[in-house]
mmCIF file of C-alpha atoms in Angstrom:
data_model
loop_
_atom_site.group_PDB
_atom_site.id
_atom_site.type_symbol
_atom_site.label_atom_id
_atom_site.label_comp_id
_atom_site.label_asym_id
_atom_site.label_seq_id
_atom_site.Cartn_x
_atom_site.Cartn_y
_atom_site.Cartn_z
ATOM 1 C CA UNK A 1 -0.206 -0.205 -0.081
ATOM 2 C CA UNK A 2 1.511 3.317 -1.279
ATOM 3 C CA UNK A 3 1.061 7.001 0.150
ATOM 4 C CA UNK A 4 2.789 10.390 -0.647
ATOM 5 C CA UNK A 5 5.936 11.503 0.048
ATOM 6 C CA UNK A 6 6.298 11.157 4.143
ATOM 7 C CA UNK A 7 9.341 13.343 5.169
ATOM 8 C CA UNK A 8 7.926 14.421 8.759
ATOM 9 C CA UNK A 9 5.753 11.879 10.605
ATOM 10 C CA UNK A 10 5.229 10.308 14.131
ATOM 11 C CA UNK A 11 5.520 6.668 14.692
ATOM 12 C CA UNK A 12 3.737 4.809 17.658
ATOM 13 C CA UNK A 13 5.198 1.496 18.206
ATOM 14 C CA UNK A 14 3.414 -1.468 19.886
ATOM 15 C CA UNK A 15 0.074 -0.523 21.722
ATOM 16 C CA UNK A 16 -0.817 -3.346 23.659
ATOM 17 C CA UNK A 17 -3.684 -1.929 24.953
ATOM 18 C CA UNK A 18 -2.528 1.308 26.382
ATOM 19 C CA UNK A 19 -4.822 3.581 25.572
ATOM 20 C CA UNK A 20 -4.111 6.675 28.204
ATOM 21 C CA UNK A 21 -0.288 6.284 26.825
ATOM 22 C CA UNK A 22 -1.692 6.408 22.709
ATOM 23 C CA UNK A 23 -4.159 9.526 23.237
ATOM 24 C CA UNK A 24 -0.976 11.013 25.698
ATOM 25 C CA UNK A 25 1.314 10.152 22.711
ATOM 26 C CA UNK A 26 -1.149 11.156 19.557
ATOM 27 C CA UNK A 27 -2.080 14.631 21.365
ATOM 28 C CA UNK A 28 1.744 15.794 21.808
ATOM 29 C CA UNK A 29 2.803 14.602 18.228
ATOM 30 C CA UNK A 30 -0.246 16.696 16.720
ATOM 31 C CA UNK A 31 0.282 19.719 19.290
ATOM 32 C CA UNK A 32 4.149 19.535 17.573
ATOM 33 C CA UNK A 33 2.054 19.714 13.952
ATOM 34 C CA UNK A 34 2.456 16.019 13.385
ATOM 35 C CA UNK A 35 0.213 15.077 11.000
ATOM 36 C CA UNK A 36 0.912 11.533 9.735
ATOM 37 C CA UNK A 37 1.384 9.096 12.089
ATOM 38 C CA UNK A 38 2.256 5.495 11.947
ATOM 39 C CA UNK A 39 1.738 2.457 14.018
ATOM 40 C CA UNK A 40 3.437 -0.654 14.002
ATOM 41 C CA UNK A 41 0.718 -2.964 15.373
ATOM 42 C CA UNK A 42 0.399 -5.013 18.633
ATOM 43 C CA UNK A 43 -2.889 -3.109 20.031
ATOM 44 C CA UNK A 44 -3.655 -6.376 21.831
ATOM 45 C CA UNK A 45 -3.072 -7.636 24.574
ATOM 46 C CA UNK A 46 -2.049 -5.422 27.830
ATOM 47 C CA UNK A 47 -3.727 -4.035 30.884
ATOM 48 C CA UNK A 48 -5.650 -1.124 29.584
ATOM 49 C CA UNK A 49 -8.588 -1.038 26.721
ATOM 50 C CA UNK A 50 -7.620 -2.235 23.468
ATOM 51 C CA UNK A 51 -11.289 -1.659 21.862
ATOM 52 C CA UNK A 52 -10.426 2.080 23.005
ATOM 53 C CA UNK A 53 -7.043 1.763 21.265
ATOM 54 C CA UNK A 54 -8.370 0.511 18.088
ATOM 55 C CA UNK A 55 -11.370 3.333 18.380
ATOM 56 C CA UNK A 56 -8.375 5.782 18.942
ATOM 57 C CA UNK A 57 -6.006 4.566 15.935
ATOM 58 C CA UNK A 58 -9.504 4.702 13.403
ATOM 59 C CA UNK A 59 -10.584 7.769 14.638
ATOM 60 C CA UNK A 60 -7.408 9.861 14.307
ATOM 61 C CA UNK A 61 -6.808 7.942 11.034
ATOM 62 C CA UNK A 62 -2.826 6.401 12.200
ATOM 63 C CA UNK A 63 -1.574 4.263 9.666
ATOM 64 C CA UNK A 64 -1.111 1.146 11.457
ATOM 65 C CA UNK A 65 -0.221 -2.250 10.736
ATOM 66 C CA UNK A 66 -1.097 -5.730 12.181
ATOM 67 C CA UNK A 67 1.076 -7.527 14.829
ATOM 68 C CA UNK A 68 1.079 -10.969 16.072
ATOM 69 C CA UNK A 69 -0.831 -9.856 19.043
ATOM 70 C CA UNK A 70 -3.673 -8.746 16.654
ATOM 71 C CA UNK A 71 -3.622 -12.034 14.800
ATOM 72 C CA UNK A 72 -3.662 -13.991 17.940
ATOM 73 C CA UNK A 73 -6.516 -12.458 19.152
ATOM 74 C CA UNK A 74 -8.665 -12.858 16.231
ATOM 75 C CA UNK A 75 -7.522 -16.486 15.967
ATOM 76 C CA UNK A 76 -7.986 -16.872 19.240
ATOM 77 C CA UNK A 77 -4.443 -18.205 19.735
ATOM 78 C CA UNK A 78 -1.886 -18.083 22.945
ATOM 79 C CA UNK A 79 -4.799 -16.607 24.931
ATOM 80 C CA UNK A 80 -3.470 -18.238 28.103
ATOM 81 C CA UNK A 81 -0.582 -15.087 27.952
ATOM 82 C CA UNK A 82 -1.072 -12.777 30.737
ATOM 83 C CA UNK A 83 -3.071 -9.152 30.479
ATOM 84 C CA UNK A 84 -4.944 -10.798 27.103
ATOM 85 C CA UNK A 85 -7.417 -9.044 25.500
ATOM 86 C CA UNK A 86 -10.439 -11.334 25.423
ATOM 87 C CA UNK A 87 -13.976 -8.970 24.903
ATOM 88 C CA UNK A 88 -12.720 -7.604 21.629
ATOM 89 C CA UNK A 89 -15.802 -5.591 20.613
ATOM 90 C CA UNK A 90 -16.895 -6.430 16.812
ATOM 91 C CA UNK A 91 -16.429 -3.058 15.251
ATOM 92 C CA UNK A 92 -12.604 -3.936 16.855
ATOM 93 C CA UNK A 93 -12.173 -7.321 15.182
ATOM 94 C CA UNK A 94 -13.360 -5.879 11.566
ATOM 95 C CA UNK A 95 -10.740 -2.959 12.139
ATOM 96 C CA UNK A 96 -8.167 -5.467 12.952
ATOM 97 C CA UNK A 97 -9.122 -7.590 10.409
ATOM 98 C CA UNK A 98 -8.639 -4.667 8.113
ATOM 99 C CA UNK A 99 -5.081 -4.154 8.823
ATOM 100 C CA UNK A 100 -2.234 -4.742 6.562
ATOM 101 C CA UNK A 101 0.764 -6.368 7.391
ATOM 102 C CA UNK A 102 2.806 -3.744 5.800
ATOM 103 C CA UNK A 103 2.681 -0.294 4.204
ATOM 104 C CA UNK A 104 4.696 1.452 1.935
ATOM 105 C CA UNK A 105 5.750 5.255 1.511
ATOM 106 C CA UNK A 106 8.054 7.187 -0.595
ATOM 107 C CA UNK A 107 10.364 9.729 0.844
ATOM 108 C CA UNK A 108 13.226 12.186 -0.165
ATOM 109 C CA UNK A 109 15.718 9.450 1.173
ATOM 110 C CA UNK A 110 13.898 6.806 -0.690
ATOM 111 C CA UNK A 111 11.272 4.179 0.062
ATOM 112 C CA UNK A 112 10.173 3.371 3.394
ATOM 113 C CA UNK A 113 8.517 0.155 5.069
ATOM 114 C CA UNK A 114 6.289 -0.204 7.482
ATOM 115 C CA UNK A 115 6.205 -3.404 9.124
ATOM 116 C CA UNK A 116 5.308 -5.065 12.099
ATOM 117 C CA UNK A 117 8.650 -7.588 12.471
ATOM 118 C CA UNK A 118 10.165 -7.957 9.552
ATOM 119 C CA UNK A 119 8.304 -7.220 6.298
ATOM 120 C CA UNK A 120 5.527 -9.941 6.076
ATOM 121 C CA UNK A 121 6.747 -12.193 9.166
ATOM 122 C CA UNK A 122 5.573 -10.559 12.769
ATOM 123 C CA UNK A 123 7.175 -12.979 14.261
ATOM 124 C CA UNK A 124 11.038 -12.021 13.344
ATOM 125 C CA UNK A 125 12.867 -9.299 15.221
ATOM 126 C CA UNK A 126 16.230 -7.342 14.925
ATOM 127 C CA UNK A 127 17.693 -6.469 18.607
ATOM 128 C CA UNK A 128 20.191 -3.710 18.794
ATOM 129 C CA UNK A 129 22.797 -6.223 19.955
ATOM 130 C CA UNK A 130 22.397 -8.311 17.002
ATOM 131 C CA UNK A 131 25.655 -8.573 14.842
ATOM 132 C CA UNK A 132 27.427 -11.382 12.906
ATOM 133 C CA UNK A 133 25.510 -14.414 12.365
ATOM 134 C CA UNK A 134 22.333 -13.095 13.755
ATOM 135 C CA UNK A 135 22.199 -11.191 11.285
ATOM 136 C CA UNK A 136 23.264 -13.549 8.482
ATOM 137 C CA UNK A 137 20.778 -16.258 9.536
ATOM 138 C CA UNK A 138 18.005 -13.860 9.787
ATOM 139 C CA UNK A 139 16.652 -14.351 6.071
ATOM 140 C CA UNK A 140 13.934 -12.033 6.263
ATOM 141 C CA UNK A 141 16.397 -9.089 6.811
ATOM 142 C CA UNK A 142 18.497 -10.706 4.209
ATOM 143 C CA UNK A 143 15.836 -10.785 1.687
ATOM 144 C CA UNK A 144 15.209 -7.289 2.151
ATOM 145 C CA UNK A 145 18.613 -6.311 1.526
ATOM 146 C CA UNK A 146 19.086 -8.286 -1.693
ATOM 147 C CA UNK A 147 15.861 -6.679 -3.137
ATOM 148 C CA UNK A 148 17.129 -3.286 -2.362
ATOM 149 C CA UNK A 149 13.945 -1.515 -2.476
ATOM 150 C CA UNK A 150 13.888 0.243 0.860
ATOM 151 C CA UNK A 151 16.157 2.443 2.431
ATOM 152 C CA UNK A 152 14.424 2.423 5.635
ATOM 153 C CA UNK A 153 12.425 0.031 7.713
ATOM 154 C CA UNK A 154 10.142 0.849 10.674
ATOM 155 C CA UNK A 155 9.494 -2.061 12.832
ATOM 156 C CA UNK A 156 8.355 -2.614 16.663
ATOM 157 C CA UNK A 157 8.144 -6.147 17.970
ATOM 158 C CA UNK A 158 10.716 -6.457 20.131
ATOM 159 C CA UNK A 159 9.717 -3.371 22.236
ATOM 160 C CA UNK A 160 13.664 -2.424 22.228
ATOM 161 C CA UNK A 161 13.437 1.437 20.547
ATOM 162 C CA UNK A 162 16.566 1.667 17.520
ATOM 163 C CA UNK A 163 17.988 3.506 14.996
ATOM 164 C CA UNK A 164 20.561 1.546 13.108
ATOM 165 C CA UNK A 165 21.710 1.098 9.735
ATOM 166 C CA UNK A 166 22.471 -2.572 8.051
ATOM 167 C CA UNK A 167 24.088 -2.653 4.624
ATOM 168 C CA UNK A 168 22.005 0.175 2.945
ATOM 169 C CA UNK A 169 18.784 0.397 5.226
ATOM 170 C CA UNK A 170 18.542 1.805 8.268
ATOM 171 C CA UNK A 171 16.233 0.284 11.010
ATOM 172 C CA UNK A 172 13.941 2.190 13.196
ATOM 173 C CA UNK A 173 12.212 0.648 15.560
ATOM 174 C CA UNK A 174 10.014 2.461 17.558
ATOM 175 C CA UNK A 175 9.814 0.750 20.659
ATOM 176 C CA UNK A 176 6.319 0.412 22.479
ATOM 177 C CA UNK A 177 4.007 1.914 24.713
ATOM 178 C CA UNK A 178 4.095 -1.041 26.868
ATOM 179 C CA UNK A 179 4.301 0.687 30.462
ATOM 180 C CA UNK A 180 6.444 -2.366 31.946
ATOM 181 C CA UNK A 181 9.249 -1.680 28.517
ATOM 182 C CA UNK A 182 10.394 1.549 28.829
ATOM 183 C CA UNK A 183 7.268 3.145 26.557
ATOM 184 C CA UNK A 184 8.579 6.036 24.118
ATOM 185 C CA UNK A 185 7.006 7.186 20.757
ATOM 186 C CA UNK A 186 8.691 8.990 18.117
ATOM 187 C CA UNK A 187 9.100 11.791 16.032
ATOM 188 C CA UNK A 188 11.148 11.335 12.731
ATOM 189 C CA UNK A 189 11.995 14.378 10.111
ATOM 190 C CA UNK A 190 13.897 12.992 7.593
ATOM 191 C CA UNK A 191 14.377 16.668 6.609
ATOM 192 C CA UNK A 192 16.780 17.807 9.191
ATOM 193 C CA UNK A 193 17.495 14.053 9.273
ATOM 194 C CA UNK A 194 16.666 14.132 13.232
ATOM 195 C CA UNK A 195 14.822 11.311 15.095
ATOM 196 C CA UNK A 196 13.287 11.739 18.660
ATOM 197 C CA UNK A 197 12.544 9.254 20.880
ATOM 198 C CA UNK A 198 10.280 10.859 23.516
ATOM 199 C CA UNK A 199 10.540 8.390 26.887
ATOM 200 C CA UNK A 200 7.188 8.432 29.413
ATOM 201 C CA UNK A 201 7.201 7.807 32.729
ATOM 202 C CA UNK A 202 4.590 5.579 34.649
ATOM 203 C CA UNK A 203 2.205 8.268 34.323
ATOM 204 C CA UNK A 204 2.682 8.963 30.465
ATOM 205 C CA UNK A 205 4.481 12.017 31.558
ATOM 206 C CA UNK A 206 7.574 12.960 28.677
ATOM 207 C CA UNK A 207 10.271 12.658 30.924
ATOM 208 C CA UNK A 208 13.601 13.112 28.285
ATOM 209 C CA UNK A 209 14.070 13.401 24.767
ATOM 210 C CA UNK A 210 16.531 11.080 23.038
ATOM 211 C CA UNK A 211 17.656 12.784 19.758
ATOM 212 C CA UNK A 212 20.235 11.300 17.266
ATOM 213 C CA UNK A 213 20.671 11.607 13.388
ATOM 214 C CA UNK A 214 18.819 9.325 11.346
ATOM 215 C CA UNK A 215 21.094 8.706 8.115
#
């Protein structure tokens, strides 16, 4: 799925039913004139309200992809996990069913891929400390490198915020809103070559900003 040129945007990482943090993140990004916001999925399975999260994402027109927890919720798999979402409304289920696994964009730096894991595989991740064989054995990553179609890949899944270049691809992991895993959200400005991670405390207050170059 392709969209117009994307150069200034926000990213919401794995949501995990954190409805209050989701609203805070979106309000903060909108207050900073960020009008295009992407989300890496995993809306389900957390201590908050997954139905409300679906409604917020839909109403605020956030470009969202499906995560493995969303797939599990729809297929009734892995329902013995802690903080499992069990009360999805019909509207939420229809929304989750409508989410693609990937979205594509163009930018001044080249094509951007939004996904949950790596491309179509929602169970694969890249960790900040993956090097050598860990990267070479990651067939989904190697396939992206070989095809050379994307300059930037935006993903989640690991809950570990990260910006790193692997071969010709910049990997941006947007982290998560899940309150027990260092919650954060992201602003990307490709024109200024700056990415900002906004770190949240347990109440949803922005307590720190981490800025770095993207490319």
